[in-house]
Coordinates of C-alpha atoms in Angstrom, one line a residue:
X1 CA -33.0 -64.0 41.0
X2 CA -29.9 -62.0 40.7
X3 CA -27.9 -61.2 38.1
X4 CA -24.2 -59.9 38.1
X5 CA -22.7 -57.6 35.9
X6 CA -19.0 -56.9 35.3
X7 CA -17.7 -53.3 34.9
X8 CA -14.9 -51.6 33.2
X9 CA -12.3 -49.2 35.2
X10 CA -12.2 -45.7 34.4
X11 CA -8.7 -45.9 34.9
X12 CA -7.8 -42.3 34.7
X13 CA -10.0 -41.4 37.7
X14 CA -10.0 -44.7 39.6
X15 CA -13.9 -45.1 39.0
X16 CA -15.4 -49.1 37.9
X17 CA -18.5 -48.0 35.8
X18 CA -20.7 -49.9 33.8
X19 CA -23.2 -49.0 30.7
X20 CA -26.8 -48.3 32.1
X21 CA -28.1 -50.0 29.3
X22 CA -26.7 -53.5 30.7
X23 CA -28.5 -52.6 33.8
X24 CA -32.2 -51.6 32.3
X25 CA -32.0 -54.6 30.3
X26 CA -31.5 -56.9 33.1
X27 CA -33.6 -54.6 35.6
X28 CA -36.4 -55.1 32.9
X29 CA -36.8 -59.0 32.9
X30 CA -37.7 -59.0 36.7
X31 CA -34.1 -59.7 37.6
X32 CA -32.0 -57.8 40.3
X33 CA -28.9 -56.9 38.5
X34 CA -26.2 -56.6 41.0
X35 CA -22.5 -54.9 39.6
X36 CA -19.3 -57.0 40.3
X37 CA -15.9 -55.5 40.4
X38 CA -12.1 -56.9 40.3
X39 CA -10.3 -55.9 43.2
X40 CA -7.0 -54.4 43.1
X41 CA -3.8 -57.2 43.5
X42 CA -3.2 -58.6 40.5
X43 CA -4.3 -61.9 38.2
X44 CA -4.3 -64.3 41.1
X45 CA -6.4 -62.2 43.5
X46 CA -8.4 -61.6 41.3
X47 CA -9.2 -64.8 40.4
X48 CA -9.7 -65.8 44.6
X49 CA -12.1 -62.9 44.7
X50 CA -13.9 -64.7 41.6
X51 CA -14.6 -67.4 43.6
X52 CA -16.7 -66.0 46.3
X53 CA -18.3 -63.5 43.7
X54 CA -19.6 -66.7 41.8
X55 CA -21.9 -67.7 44.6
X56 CA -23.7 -65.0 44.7
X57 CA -25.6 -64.7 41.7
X58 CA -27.9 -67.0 39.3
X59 CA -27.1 -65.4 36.5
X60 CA -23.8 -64.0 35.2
X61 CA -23.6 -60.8 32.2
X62 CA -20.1 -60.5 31.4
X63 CA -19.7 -57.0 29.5
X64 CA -17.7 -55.4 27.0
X65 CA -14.8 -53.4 27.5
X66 CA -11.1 -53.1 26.7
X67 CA -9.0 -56.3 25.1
X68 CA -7.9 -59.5 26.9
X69 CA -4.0 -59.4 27.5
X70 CA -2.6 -61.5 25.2
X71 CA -0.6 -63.7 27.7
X72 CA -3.9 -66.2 28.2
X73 CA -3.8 -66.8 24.8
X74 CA -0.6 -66.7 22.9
X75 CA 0.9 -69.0 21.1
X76 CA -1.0 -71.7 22.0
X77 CA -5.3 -71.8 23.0
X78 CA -4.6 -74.9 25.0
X79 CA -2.3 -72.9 27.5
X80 CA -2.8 -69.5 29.4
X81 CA -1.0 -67.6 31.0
X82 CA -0.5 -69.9 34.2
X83 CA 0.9 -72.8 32.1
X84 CA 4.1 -70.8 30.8
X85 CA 7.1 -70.3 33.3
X86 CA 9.6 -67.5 32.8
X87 CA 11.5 -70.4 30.4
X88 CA 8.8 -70.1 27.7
X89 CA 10.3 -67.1 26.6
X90 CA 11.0 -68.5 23.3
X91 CA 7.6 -69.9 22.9
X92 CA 6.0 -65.9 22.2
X93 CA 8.2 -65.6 19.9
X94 CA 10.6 -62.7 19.0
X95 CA 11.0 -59.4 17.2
X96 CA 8.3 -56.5 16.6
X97 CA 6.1 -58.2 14.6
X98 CA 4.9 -61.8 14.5
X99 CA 2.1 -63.6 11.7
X100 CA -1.3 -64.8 12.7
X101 CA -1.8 -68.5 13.2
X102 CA -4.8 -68.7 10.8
X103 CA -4.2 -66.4 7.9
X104 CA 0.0 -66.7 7.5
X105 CA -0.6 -62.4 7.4
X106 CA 2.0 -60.6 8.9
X107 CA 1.0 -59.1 12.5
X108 CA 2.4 -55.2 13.8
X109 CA 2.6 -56.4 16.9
X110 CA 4.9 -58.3 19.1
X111 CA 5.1 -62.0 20.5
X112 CA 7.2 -61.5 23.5
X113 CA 5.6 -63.0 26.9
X114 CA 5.6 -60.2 29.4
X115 CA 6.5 -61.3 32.9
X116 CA 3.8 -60.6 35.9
X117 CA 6.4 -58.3 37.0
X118 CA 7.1 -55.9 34.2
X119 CA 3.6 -55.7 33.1
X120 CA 2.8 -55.1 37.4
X121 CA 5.3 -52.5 37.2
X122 CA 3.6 -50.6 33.8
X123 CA -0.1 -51.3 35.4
X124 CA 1.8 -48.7 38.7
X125 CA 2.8 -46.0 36.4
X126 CA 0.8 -42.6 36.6
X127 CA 0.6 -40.0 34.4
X128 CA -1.4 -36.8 34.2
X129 CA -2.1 -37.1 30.8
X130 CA -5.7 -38.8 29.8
X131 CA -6.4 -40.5 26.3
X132 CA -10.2 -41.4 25.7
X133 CA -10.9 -44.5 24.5
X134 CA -14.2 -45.6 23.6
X135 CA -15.2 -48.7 25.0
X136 CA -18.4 -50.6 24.6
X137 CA -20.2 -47.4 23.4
X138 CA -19.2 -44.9 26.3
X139 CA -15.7 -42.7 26.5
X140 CA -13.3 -44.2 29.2
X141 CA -10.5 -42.1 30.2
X142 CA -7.2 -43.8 30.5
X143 CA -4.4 -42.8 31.5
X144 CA -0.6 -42.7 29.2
X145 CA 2.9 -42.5 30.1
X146 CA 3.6 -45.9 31.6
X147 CA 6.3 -47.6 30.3
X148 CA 5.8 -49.1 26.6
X149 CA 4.9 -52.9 26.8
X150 CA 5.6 -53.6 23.1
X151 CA 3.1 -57.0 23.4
X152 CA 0.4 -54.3 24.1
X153 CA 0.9 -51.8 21.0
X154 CA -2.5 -51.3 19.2
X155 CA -4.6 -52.9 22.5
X156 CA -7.2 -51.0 24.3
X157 CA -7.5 -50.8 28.3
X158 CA -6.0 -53.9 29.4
X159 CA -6.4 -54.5 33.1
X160 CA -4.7 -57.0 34.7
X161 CA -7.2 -57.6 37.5
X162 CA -10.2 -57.5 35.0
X163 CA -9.3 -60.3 32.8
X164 CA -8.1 -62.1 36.3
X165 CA -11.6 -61.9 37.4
X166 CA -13.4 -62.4 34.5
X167 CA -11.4 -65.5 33.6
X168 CA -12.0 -67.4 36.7
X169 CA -15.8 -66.1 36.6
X170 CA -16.8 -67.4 32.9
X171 CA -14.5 -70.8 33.8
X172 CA -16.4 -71.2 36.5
X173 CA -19.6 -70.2 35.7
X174 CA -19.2 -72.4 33.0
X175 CA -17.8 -75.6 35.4
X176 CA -21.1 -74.8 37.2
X177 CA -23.7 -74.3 34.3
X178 CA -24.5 -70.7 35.3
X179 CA -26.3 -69.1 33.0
X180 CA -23.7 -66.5 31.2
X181 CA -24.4 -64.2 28.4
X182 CA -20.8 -62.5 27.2
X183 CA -21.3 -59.1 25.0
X184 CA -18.6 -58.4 22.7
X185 CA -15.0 -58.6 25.2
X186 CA -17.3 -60.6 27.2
X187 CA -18.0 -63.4 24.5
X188 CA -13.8 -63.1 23.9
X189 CA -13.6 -63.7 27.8
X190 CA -15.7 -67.1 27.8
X191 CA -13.7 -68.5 24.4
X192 CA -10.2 -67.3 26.2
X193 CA -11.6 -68.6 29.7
X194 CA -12.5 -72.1 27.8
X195 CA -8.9 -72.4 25.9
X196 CA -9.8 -70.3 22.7
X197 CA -7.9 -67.9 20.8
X198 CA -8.5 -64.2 19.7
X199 CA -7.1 -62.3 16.9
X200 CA -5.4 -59.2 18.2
X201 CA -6.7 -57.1 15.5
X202 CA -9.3 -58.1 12.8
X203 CA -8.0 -55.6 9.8
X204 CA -4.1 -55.9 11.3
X205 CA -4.4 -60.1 11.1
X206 CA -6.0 -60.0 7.4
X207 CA -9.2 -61.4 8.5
X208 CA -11.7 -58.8 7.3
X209 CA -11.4 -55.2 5.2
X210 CA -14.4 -54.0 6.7
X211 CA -14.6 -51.9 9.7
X212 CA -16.1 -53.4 13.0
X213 CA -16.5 -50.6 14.9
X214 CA -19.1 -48.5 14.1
X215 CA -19.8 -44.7 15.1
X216 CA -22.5 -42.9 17.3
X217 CA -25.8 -43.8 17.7
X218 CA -25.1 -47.6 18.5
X219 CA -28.5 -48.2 18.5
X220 CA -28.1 -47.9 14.8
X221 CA -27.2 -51.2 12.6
X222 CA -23.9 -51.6 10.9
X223 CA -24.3 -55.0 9.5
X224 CA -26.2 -58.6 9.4
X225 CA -24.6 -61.5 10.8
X226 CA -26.1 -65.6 10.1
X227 CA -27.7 -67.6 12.6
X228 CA -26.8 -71.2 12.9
X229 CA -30.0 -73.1 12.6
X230 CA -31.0 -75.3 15.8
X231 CA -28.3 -73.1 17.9
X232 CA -29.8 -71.6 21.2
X233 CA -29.0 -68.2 19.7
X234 CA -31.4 -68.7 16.9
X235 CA -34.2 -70.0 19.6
X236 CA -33.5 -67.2 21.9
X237 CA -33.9 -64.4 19.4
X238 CA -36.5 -66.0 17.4
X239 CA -35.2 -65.3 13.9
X240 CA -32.8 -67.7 11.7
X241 CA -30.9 -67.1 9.0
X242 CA -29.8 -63.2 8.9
X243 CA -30.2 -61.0 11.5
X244 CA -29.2 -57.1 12.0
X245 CA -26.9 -56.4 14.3
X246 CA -24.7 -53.1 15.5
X247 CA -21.0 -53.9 15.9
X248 CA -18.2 -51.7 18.4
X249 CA -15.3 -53.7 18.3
X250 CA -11.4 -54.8 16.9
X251 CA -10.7 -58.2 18.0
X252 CA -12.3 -61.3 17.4
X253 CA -12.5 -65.1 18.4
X254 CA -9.7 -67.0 16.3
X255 CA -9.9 -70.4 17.5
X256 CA -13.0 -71.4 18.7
X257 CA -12.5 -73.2 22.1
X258 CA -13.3 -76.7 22.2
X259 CA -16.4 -76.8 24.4
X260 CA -17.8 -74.1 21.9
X261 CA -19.8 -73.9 18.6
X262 CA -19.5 -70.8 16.7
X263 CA -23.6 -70.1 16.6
X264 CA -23.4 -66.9 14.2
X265 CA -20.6 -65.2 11.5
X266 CA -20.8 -62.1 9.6
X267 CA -20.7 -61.4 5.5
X268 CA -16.7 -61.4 6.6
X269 CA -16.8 -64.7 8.0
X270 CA -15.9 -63.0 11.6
X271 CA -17.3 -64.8 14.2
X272 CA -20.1 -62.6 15.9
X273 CA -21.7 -65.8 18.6
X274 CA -20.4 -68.8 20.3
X275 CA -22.8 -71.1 22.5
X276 CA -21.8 -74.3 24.1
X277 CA -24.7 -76.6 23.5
X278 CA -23.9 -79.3 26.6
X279 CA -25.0 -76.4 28.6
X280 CA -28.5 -74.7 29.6
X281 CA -27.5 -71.2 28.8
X282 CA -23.8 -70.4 27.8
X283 CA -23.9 -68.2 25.3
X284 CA -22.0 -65.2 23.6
X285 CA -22.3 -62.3 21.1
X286 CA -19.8 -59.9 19.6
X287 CA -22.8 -57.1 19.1
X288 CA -24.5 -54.8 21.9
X289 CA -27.3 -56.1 22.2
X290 CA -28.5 -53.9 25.3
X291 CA -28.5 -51.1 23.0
X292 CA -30.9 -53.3 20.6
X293 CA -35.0 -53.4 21.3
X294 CA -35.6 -55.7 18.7
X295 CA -32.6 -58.0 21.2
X296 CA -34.1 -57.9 24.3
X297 CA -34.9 -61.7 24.0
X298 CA -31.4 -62.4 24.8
X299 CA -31.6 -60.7 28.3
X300 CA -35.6 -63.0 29.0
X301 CA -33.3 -65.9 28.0
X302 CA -30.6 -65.2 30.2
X303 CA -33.2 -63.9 33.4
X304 CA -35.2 -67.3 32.6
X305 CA -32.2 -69.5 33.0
X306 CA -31.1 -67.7 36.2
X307 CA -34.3 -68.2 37.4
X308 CA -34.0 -72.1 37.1
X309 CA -31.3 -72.0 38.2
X310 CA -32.0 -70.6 41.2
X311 CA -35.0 -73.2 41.8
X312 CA -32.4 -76.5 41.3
X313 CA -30.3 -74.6 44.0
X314 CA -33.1 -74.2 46.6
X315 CA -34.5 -77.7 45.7
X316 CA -31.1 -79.2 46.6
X317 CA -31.1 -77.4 49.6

């Protein structure tokens, strides 16, 4: 069976790359891990190329990476990006900061909607200055000097034709009942993709005082997280109750999206897995699990649903 996996741009020196730890963890179950890339065009695209890229694989691994533009999920988890018009400018709300739905905290960042053109016209910008990130536990270079996009301040590596793409692929894959494991901007991508909500930043939005994201080796623990009991994260995994985790990230999921159970929190009450229980294998978690032995359960799980997956497909054929 084959598995794809998404990649993050190395925008600085135009190269898509992807951890090799996603790909030994798939390579290990007795999958074929196969990488899939957005193409450059924008959102809509993006989201064309996602549906021929869908019929290829069995199994879907939607990686981490740098944060979902805000667009597909503010001010309202029931609407993305698509559903406001130009008109809706009043609807992001207005000045340089805004408060956080949940919490009533005040929020350094801006509500504004950004129209497809103005943010087109900052993704176009080039510089010759590099900033380092790090995303999902490697350095990605980036490049600065675009024009400011004040909705963006305090966001990491937003990519226009990345969340395109990775939209349409967890909607679909979900639509379908692909099996689809989401790591950390990947579990974000499936709640956003489903009509959830994130928080832009965890300490900024007065969720949590604890730091998320942890440093060097990330094969290290930071922290434990709960497991639902009954959820499929707590079968695949075979532990309940607490269980160690590492943790490399800002955001979080806000508003669970409806199809979607929260299946593990932290101490802090963050939400670190959803799941959607209607379905054989949909599942996310907000840790980095490739870089985890004592987690390679969730990679069998993923490679056994892929596989029967693939054997309904051929016995319908």
């Amino acid at each position: 069976m084959i598995i794809g996996i998404t990649t993050t741009l190395n925008e600085a020196d135009g190269f898509q790359r992807v951890n090799v730890e996603y790909i030994n963890r798939v390579a290990a179950t007795g999958a074929v891990p196969i990488l899939l890339t957005p193409i450059a065009g924008g959102a809509e695209a993006n989201r064309e190329h996602a549906r021929h890229v869908i019929e290829l694989v069995d199994g879907l691994l939607v990686t981490g990476g740098g944060d979902v533009h805000p667009r597909y999920y503010v001010p309202d988890p029931a609407k993305n990006r698509d559903a406001l018009g130009l008109d809706d400018l009043a609807a992001m709300g207005c000045g340089s900061s805004s408060h956080c739905r949940s919490t009533g905290a005040k929020v350094p960042f801006c509500g504004h909607y950004v129209p497809d053109r103005t943010f087109e016209e900052a993704m176009d910008g080039t510089s010759a200055v590099e900033t380092v990130e790090s995303l999902d536990g490697r350095d990605v270079l980036s490049a600065t000097g675009r024009p400011p996009i004040p909705c963006l301040d305090g966001l990491l590596a937003v990519c226009e034709d990345r969340d395109g793409f990775e939209l349409e692929l967890a909607r679909l894959a979900h639509e379908r009942s692909l099996p689809t494991l989401g790591i950390c901007r990947g579990m974000q991508v499936m709640n956003v993709a489903l009509g959830g909500s994130l928080y832009r930043d965890l300490y900024n939005c007065g969720v949590t005082e604890k730091q998320h994201r942890q440093n060097p080796p990330y094969y290290g623990i930071s922290h434990k997280v709960t497991i639902a009991k009954g959820s499929l994260l707590e079968s695949v995994v075979s532990a309940s109750g607490d269980f160690e985790v590492n943790s490399m990230h800002h955001q979080g999921v806000d508003h669970v999206a409806p199809a979607l159970l929260v299946a593990a929190r932290s101490e802090d009450r963050v939400v670190e897995a959803v799941e959607d229980p209607a379905k054989p294998f949909f599942l996310g978690v907000q840790w980095h699990p490739e870089y985890l032995d004592h987690h390679h359960g969730l990679f069998n799980a993923l490679a056994a649903a892929a596989n029967s997956f693939r054997e309904e497909g051929d016995a319908v054929r």
